[in-house]
């Protein structure tokens, strides 16, 4: 099914990127679909302004895991649409209630122009709510997410948020960084951010042998670019 709310781009044979171009750019995050041989994985689920699952062209009967890299609103909006919901231990309990204090959904309700096009007729920002999405699997450092022909290891990457996690497919050098690292301005001054933790996360990522990194926002990056992003951050 197609839906003109999302823009969809094939990144490689197994990876698709979806974005929400009509959402205010500050809140417009990347949604990644990785098709494994046995299991599919959705990394972050956007704002939840329109149904995500129907546009993914999922294979009927094939298991799909939906994972949140952290509980900020722009990464968890579609999580409730999925039966298998994975997220970080640090904020695990909160996925059942999606509190404004952690998701910042209240901020989105108050910005001047949250969308440049209405997601549905008559939609008003005051209506914006995140659907509760209690986790069915809580993730810790070192946990493995197995898709059949490839697997990802969970990395705890606090700093931007206390609960940030990333995923690393060591065999293929593919890294999903969430909001811990991406190729746009990084946010380390929002409630819950921790600069000291962020610096430790950056030091750790320096040694991660990636071929390509896919962030929570912005374009993907190679190892050289990741190193530049890290060095820029640490030089602040
Ligand atoms: Zn975030």
mmCIF file of N, CA, C and O in Angstrom, residues 72-126:
data_model
loop_
_atom_site.group_PDB
_atom_site.id
_atom_site.type_symbol
_atom_site.label_atom_id
_atom_site.label_comp_id
_atom_site.label_asym_id
_atom_site.label_seq_id
_atom_site.Cartn_x
_atom_site.Cartn_y
_atom_site.Cartn_z
ATOM 1 N N UNK A 72 11.704 9.279 22.970
ATOM 2 C CA UNK A 72 11.254 10.571 22.441
ATOM 3 C C UNK A 72 10.166 10.375 21.386
ATOM 4 O O UNK A 72 10.213 9.433 20.605
ATOM 5 N N UNK A 73 9.217 11.326 21.360
ATOM 6 C CA UNK A 73 7.994 11.178 20.567
ATOM 7 C C UNK A 73 8.219 10.837 19.095
ATOM 8 O O UNK A 73 7.445 10.080 18.508
ATOM 9 N N UNK A 74 9.271 11.419 18.512
ATOM 10 C CA UNK A 74 9.479 11.237 17.074
ATOM 11 C C UNK A 74 10.040 9.857 16.722
ATOM 12 O O UNK A 74 10.272 9.557 15.547
ATOM 13 N N UNK A 75 10.217 9.007 17.735
ATOM 14 C CA UNK A 75 10.760 7.666 17.502
ATOM 15 C C UNK A 75 9.797 6.550 17.914
ATOM 16 O O UNK A 75 10.068 5.383 17.652
ATOM 17 N N UNK A 76 8.695 6.918 18.570
ATOM 18 C CA UNK A 76 7.821 5.890 19.151
ATOM 19 C C UNK A 76 6.358 5.993 18.716
ATOM 20 O O UNK A 76 5.520 5.230 19.197
ATOM 21 N N UNK A 77 6.045 6.906 17.794
ATOM 22 C CA UNK A 77 4.640 7.176 17.469
ATOM 23 C C UNK A 77 3.891 5.977 16.905
ATOM 24 O O UNK A 77 2.697 5.812 17.142
ATOM 25 N N UNK A 78 4.581 5.125 16.146
ATOM 26 C CA UNK A 78 3.900 3.986 15.525
ATOM 27 C C UNK A 78 4.128 2.673 16.257
ATOM 28 O O UNK A 78 3.681 1.618 15.800
ATOM 29 N N UNK A 79 4.785 2.731 17.395
ATOM 30 C CA UNK A 79 5.194 1.482 18.066
ATOM 31 C C UNK A 79 3.999 0.591 18.425
ATOM 32 O O UNK A 79 4.083 -0.641 18.313
ATOM 33 N N UNK A 80 2.893 1.223 18.841
ATOM 34 C CA UNK A 80 1.724 0.453 19.283
ATOM 35 C C UNK A 80 1.093 -0.372 18.157
ATOM 36 O O UNK A 80 0.304 -1.275 18.423
ATOM 37 N N UNK A 81 1.449 -0.083 16.916
ATOM 38 C CA UNK A 81 0.886 -0.835 15.792
ATOM 39 C C UNK A 81 1.473 -2.244 15.663
ATOM 40 O O UNK A 81 1.001 -3.046 14.859
ATOM 41 N N UNK A 82 2.531 -2.503 16.436
ATOM 42 C CA UNK A 82 3.262 -3.763 16.273
ATOM 43 C C UNK A 82 3.087 -4.660 17.501
ATOM 44 O O UNK A 82 3.001 -4.175 18.628
ATOM 45 N N UNK A 83 3.073 -5.963 17.251
ATOM 46 C CA UNK A 83 2.913 -6.924 18.344
ATOM 47 C C UNK A 83 4.178 -7.144 19.140
ATOM 48 O O UNK A 83 4.130 -7.399 20.348
ATOM 49 N N UNK A 84 5.341 -7.068 18.465
ATOM 50 C CA UNK A 84 6.629 -7.221 19.143
ATOM 51 C C UNK A 84 7.256 -5.842 19.286
ATOM 52 O O UNK A 84 7.640 -5.228 18.291
ATOM 53 N N UNK A 85 7.344 -5.366 20.536
ATOM 54 C CA UNK A 85 7.811 -3.993 20.799
ATOM 55 C C UNK A 85 9.036 -4.034 21.696
ATOM 56 O O UNK A 85 8.956 -4.467 22.851
ATOM 57 N N UNK A 86 10.165 -3.594 21.152
ATOM 58 C CA UNK A 86 11.435 -3.677 21.869
ATOM 59 C C UNK A 86 11.928 -2.276 22.199
ATOM 60 O O UNK A 86 11.790 -1.357 21.377
ATOM 61 N N UNK A 87 12.508 -2.125 23.380
ATOM 62 C CA UNK A 87 13.035 -0.822 23.745
ATOM 63 C C UNK A 87 13.975 -0.938 24.929
ATOM 64 O O UNK A 87 14.142 -2.015 25.517
ATOM 65 N N UNK A 88 14.610 0.193 25.274
ATOM 66 C CA UNK A 88 15.663 0.176 26.291
ATOM 67 C C UNK A 88 15.153 0.006 27.720
ATOM 68 O O UNK A 88 14.094 0.500 28.074
ATOM 69 N N UNK A 89 15.950 -0.685 28.532
ATOM 70 C CA UNK A 89 15.586 -0.908 29.928
ATOM 71 C C UNK A 89 15.374 0.401 30.682
ATOM 72 O O UNK A 89 14.453 0.524 31.480
ATOM 73 N N UNK A 90 16.226 1.381 30.404
ATOM 74 C CA UNK A 90 16.217 2.633 31.159
ATOM 75 C C UNK A 90 14.823 3.291 31.202
ATOM 76 O O UNK A 90 14.436 3.863 32.209
ATOM 77 N N UNK A 91 14.068 3.210 30.107
ATOM 78 C CA UNK A 91 12.747 3.848 30.060
ATOM 79 C C UNK A 91 11.629 2.820 29.876
ATOM 80 O O UNK A 91 10.506 3.160 29.520
ATOM 81 N N UNK A 92 11.942 1.547 30.114
ATOM 82 C CA UNK A 92 11.029 0.451 29.750
ATOM 83 C C UNK A 92 9.613 0.636 30.289
ATOM 84 O O UNK A 92 8.634 0.495 29.550
ATOM 85 N N UNK A 93 9.509 0.970 31.576
ATOM 86 C CA UNK A 93 8.188 1.087 32.202
ATOM 87 C C UNK A 93 7.336 2.150 31.511
ATOM 88 O O UNK A 93 6.117 2.028 31.418
ATOM 89 N N UNK A 94 7.985 3.214 31.063
ATOM 90 C CA UNK A 94 7.260 4.380 30.554
ATOM 91 C C UNK A 94 6.544 4.121 29.226
ATOM 92 O O UNK A 94 5.620 4.854 28.871
ATOM 93 N N UNK A 95 6.942 3.087 28.513
ATOM 94 C CA UNK A 95 6.285 2.816 27.223
ATOM 95 C C UNK A 95 4.803 2.460 27.399
ATOM 96 O O UNK A 95 4.011 2.596 26.463
ATOM 97 N N UNK A 96 4.422 2.040 28.598
ATOM 98 C CA UNK A 96 3.018 1.684 28.858
ATOM 99 C C UNK A 96 2.135 2.917 29.005
ATOM 100 O O UNK A 96 0.918 2.825 28.865
ATOM 101 N N UNK A 97 2.757 4.062 29.292
ATOM 102 C CA UNK A 97 1.951 5.276 29.501
ATOM 103 C C UNK A 97 2.382 6.440 28.615
ATOM 104 O O UNK A 97 1.617 7.395 28.444
ATOM 105 N N UNK A 98 3.570 6.382 28.065
ATOM 106 C CA UNK A 98 4.090 7.460 27.213
ATOM 107 C C UNK A 98 3.962 8.849 27.873
ATOM 108 O O UNK A 98 3.284 9.743 27.342
ATOM 109 N N UNK A 99 4.563 9.046 29.009
ATOM 110 C CA UNK A 99 4.414 10.331 29.714
ATOM 111 C C UNK A 99 5.078 11.492 28.970
ATOM 112 O O UNK A 99 6.188 11.347 28.443
ATOM 113 N N UNK A 100 4.388 12.632 28.951
ATOM 114 C CA UNK A 100 4.934 13.823 28.293
ATOM 115 C C UNK A 100 6.329 14.176 28.808
ATOM 116 O O UNK A 100 7.175 14.655 28.053
ATOM 117 N N UNK A 101 6.557 13.945 30.092
ATOM 118 C CA UNK A 101 7.829 14.334 30.700
ATOM 119 C C UNK A 101 9.020 13.632 30.039
ATOM 120 O O UNK A 101 10.133 14.155 30.040
ATOM 121 N N UNK A 102 8.784 12.459 29.456
ATOM 122 C CA UNK A 102 9.872 11.730 28.784
ATOM 123 C C UNK A 102 9.765 11.798 27.260
ATOM 124 O O UNK A 102 10.777 11.798 26.561
ATOM 125 N N UNK A 103 8.546 11.840 26.745
ATOM 126 C CA UNK A 103 8.387 11.811 25.279
ATOM 127 C C UNK A 103 8.468 13.206 24.656
ATOM 128 O O UNK A 103 8.775 13.344 23.480
ATOM 129 N N UNK A 104 8.118 14.248 25.451
ATOM 130 C CA UNK A 104 8.027 15.647 24.984
ATOM 131 C C UNK A 104 6.884 15.859 23.988
ATOM 132 O O UNK A 104 6.895 16.813 23.210
ATOM 133 N N UNK A 105 5.874 14.998 24.035
ATOM 134 C CA UNK A 105 4.706 15.178 23.154
ATOM 135 C C UNK A 105 4.028 16.515 23.434
ATOM 136 O O UNK A 105 3.448 17.132 22.536
ATOM 137 N N UNK A 106 4.104 16.984 24.682
ATOM 138 C CA UNK A 106 3.471 18.270 25.025
ATOM 139 C C UNK A 106 4.120 19.417 24.263
ATOM 140 O O UNK A 106 3.440 20.362 23.853
ATOM 141 N N UNK A 107 5.423 19.330 24.039
ATOM 142 C CA UNK A 107 6.103 20.398 23.278
ATOM 143 C C UNK A 107 5.583 20.445 21.845
ATOM 144 O O UNK A 107 5.378 21.506 21.274
ATOM 145 N N UNK A 108 5.388 19.261 21.286
ATOM 146 C CA UNK A 108 4.920 19.208 19.896
ATOM 147 C C UNK A 108 3.519 19.802 19.761
ATOM 148 O O UNK A 108 3.219 20.476 18.771
ATOM 149 N N UNK A 109 2.679 19.580 20.765
ATOM 150 C CA UNK A 109 1.315 20.122 20.715
ATOM 151 C C UNK A 109 1.308 21.648 20.704
ATOM 152 O O UNK A 109 0.332 22.260 20.312
ATOM 153 N N UNK A 110 2.422 22.249 21.152
ATOM 154 C CA UNK A 110 2.429 23.702 21.329
ATOM 155 C C UNK A 110 3.224 24.472 20.273
ATOM 156 O O UNK A 110 3.223 25.698 20.298
ATOM 157 N N UNK A 111 3.895 23.804 19.357
ATOM 158 C CA UNK A 111 4.673 24.570 18.385
ATOM 159 C C UNK A 111 3.749 25.185 17.328
ATOM 160 O O UNK A 111 2.633 24.705 17.113
ATOM 161 N N UNK A 112 4.235 26.256 16.691
ATOM 162 C CA UNK A 112 3.386 27.051 15.807
ATOM 163 C C UNK A 112 2.909 26.268 14.577
ATOM 164 O O UNK A 112 1.749 26.313 14.197
ATOM 165 N N UNK A 113 3.851 25.560 13.960
ATOM 166 C CA UNK A 113 3.466 24.858 12.726
ATOM 167 C C UNK A 113 3.975 23.411 12.774
ATOM 168 O O UNK A 113 4.990 23.078 12.168
ATOM 169 N N UNK A 114 3.253 22.545 13.498
ATOM 170 C CA UNK A 114 3.741 21.169 13.694
ATOM 171 C C UNK A 114 3.773 20.346 12.418
ATOM 172 O O UNK A 114 4.564 19.410 12.303
ATOM 173 N N UNK A 115 2.877 20.694 11.476
ATOM 174 C CA UNK A 115 2.863 19.999 10.183
ATOM 175 C C UNK A 115 2.652 21.031 9.082
ATOM 176 O O UNK A 115 2.032 22.064 9.299
ATOM 177 N N UNK A 116 3.165 20.734 7.893
ATOM 178 C CA UNK A 116 2.921 21.635 6.762
ATOM 179 C C UNK A 116 1.742 21.130 5.928
ATOM 180 O O UNK A 116 1.351 21.743 4.952
ATOM 181 N N UNK A 117 1.201 20.007 6.332
ATOM 182 C CA UNK A 117 0.024 19.441 5.684
ATOM 183 C C UNK A 117 -0.699 18.617 6.745
ATOM 184 O O UNK A 117 -0.037 17.933 7.529
ATOM 185 N N UNK A 118 -2.023 18.657 6.780
ATOM 186 C CA UNK A 118 -2.743 17.919 7.822
ATOM 187 C C UNK A 118 -2.617 16.408 7.595
ATOM 188 O O UNK A 118 -2.805 15.926 6.481
ATOM 189 N N UNK A 119 -2.331 15.666 8.656
ATOM 190 C CA UNK A 119 -2.255 14.205 8.521
ATOM 191 C C UNK A 119 -3.626 13.570 8.293
ATOM 192 O O UNK A 119 -3.732 12.496 7.708
ATOM 193 N N UNK A 120 -4.688 14.229 8.801
ATOM 194 C CA UNK A 120 -6.058 13.758 8.549
ATOM 195 C C UNK A 120 -6.973 14.976 8.616
ATOM 196 O O UNK A 120 -6.636 15.973 9.254
ATOM 197 N N UNK A 121 -8.135 14.906 7.945
ATOM 198 C CA UNK A 121 -9.009 16.084 7.881
ATOM 199 C C UNK A 121 -9.396 16.552 9.284
ATOM 200 O O UNK A 121 -9.763 15.742 10.136
ATOM 201 N N UNK A 122 -9.293 17.857 9.494
ATOM 202 C CA UNK A 122 -9.708 18.407 10.778
ATOM 203 C C UNK A 122 -8.727 18.211 11.914
ATOM 204 O O UNK A 122 -8.999 18.580 13.055
ATOM 205 N N UNK A 123 -7.565 17.634 11.625
ATOM 206 C CA UNK A 123 -6.568 17.371 12.665
ATOM 207 C C UNK A 123 -6.118 18.685 13.315
ATOM 208 O O UNK A 123 -5.886 19.668 12.611
ATOM 209 N N UNK A 124 -6.040 18.696 14.622
ATOM 210 C CA UNK A 124 -5.472 19.851 15.318
ATOM 211 C C UNK A 124 -4.381 19.350 16.266
ATOM 212 O O UNK A 124 -4.485 18.259 16.827
ATOM 213 N N UNK A 125 -3.318 20.163 16.431
ATOM 214 C CA UNK A 125 -2.181 19.713 17.242
ATOM 215 C C UNK A 125 -2.572 19.317 18.664
ATOM 216 O O UNK A 125 -1.963 18.414 19.238
ATOM 217 N N UNK A 126 -3.612 19.982 19.214
ATOM 218 C CA UNK A 126 -4.012 19.665 20.591
ATOM 219 C C UNK A 126 -4.456 18.207 20.726
ATOM 220 O O UNK A 126 -4.452 17.646 21.820
#
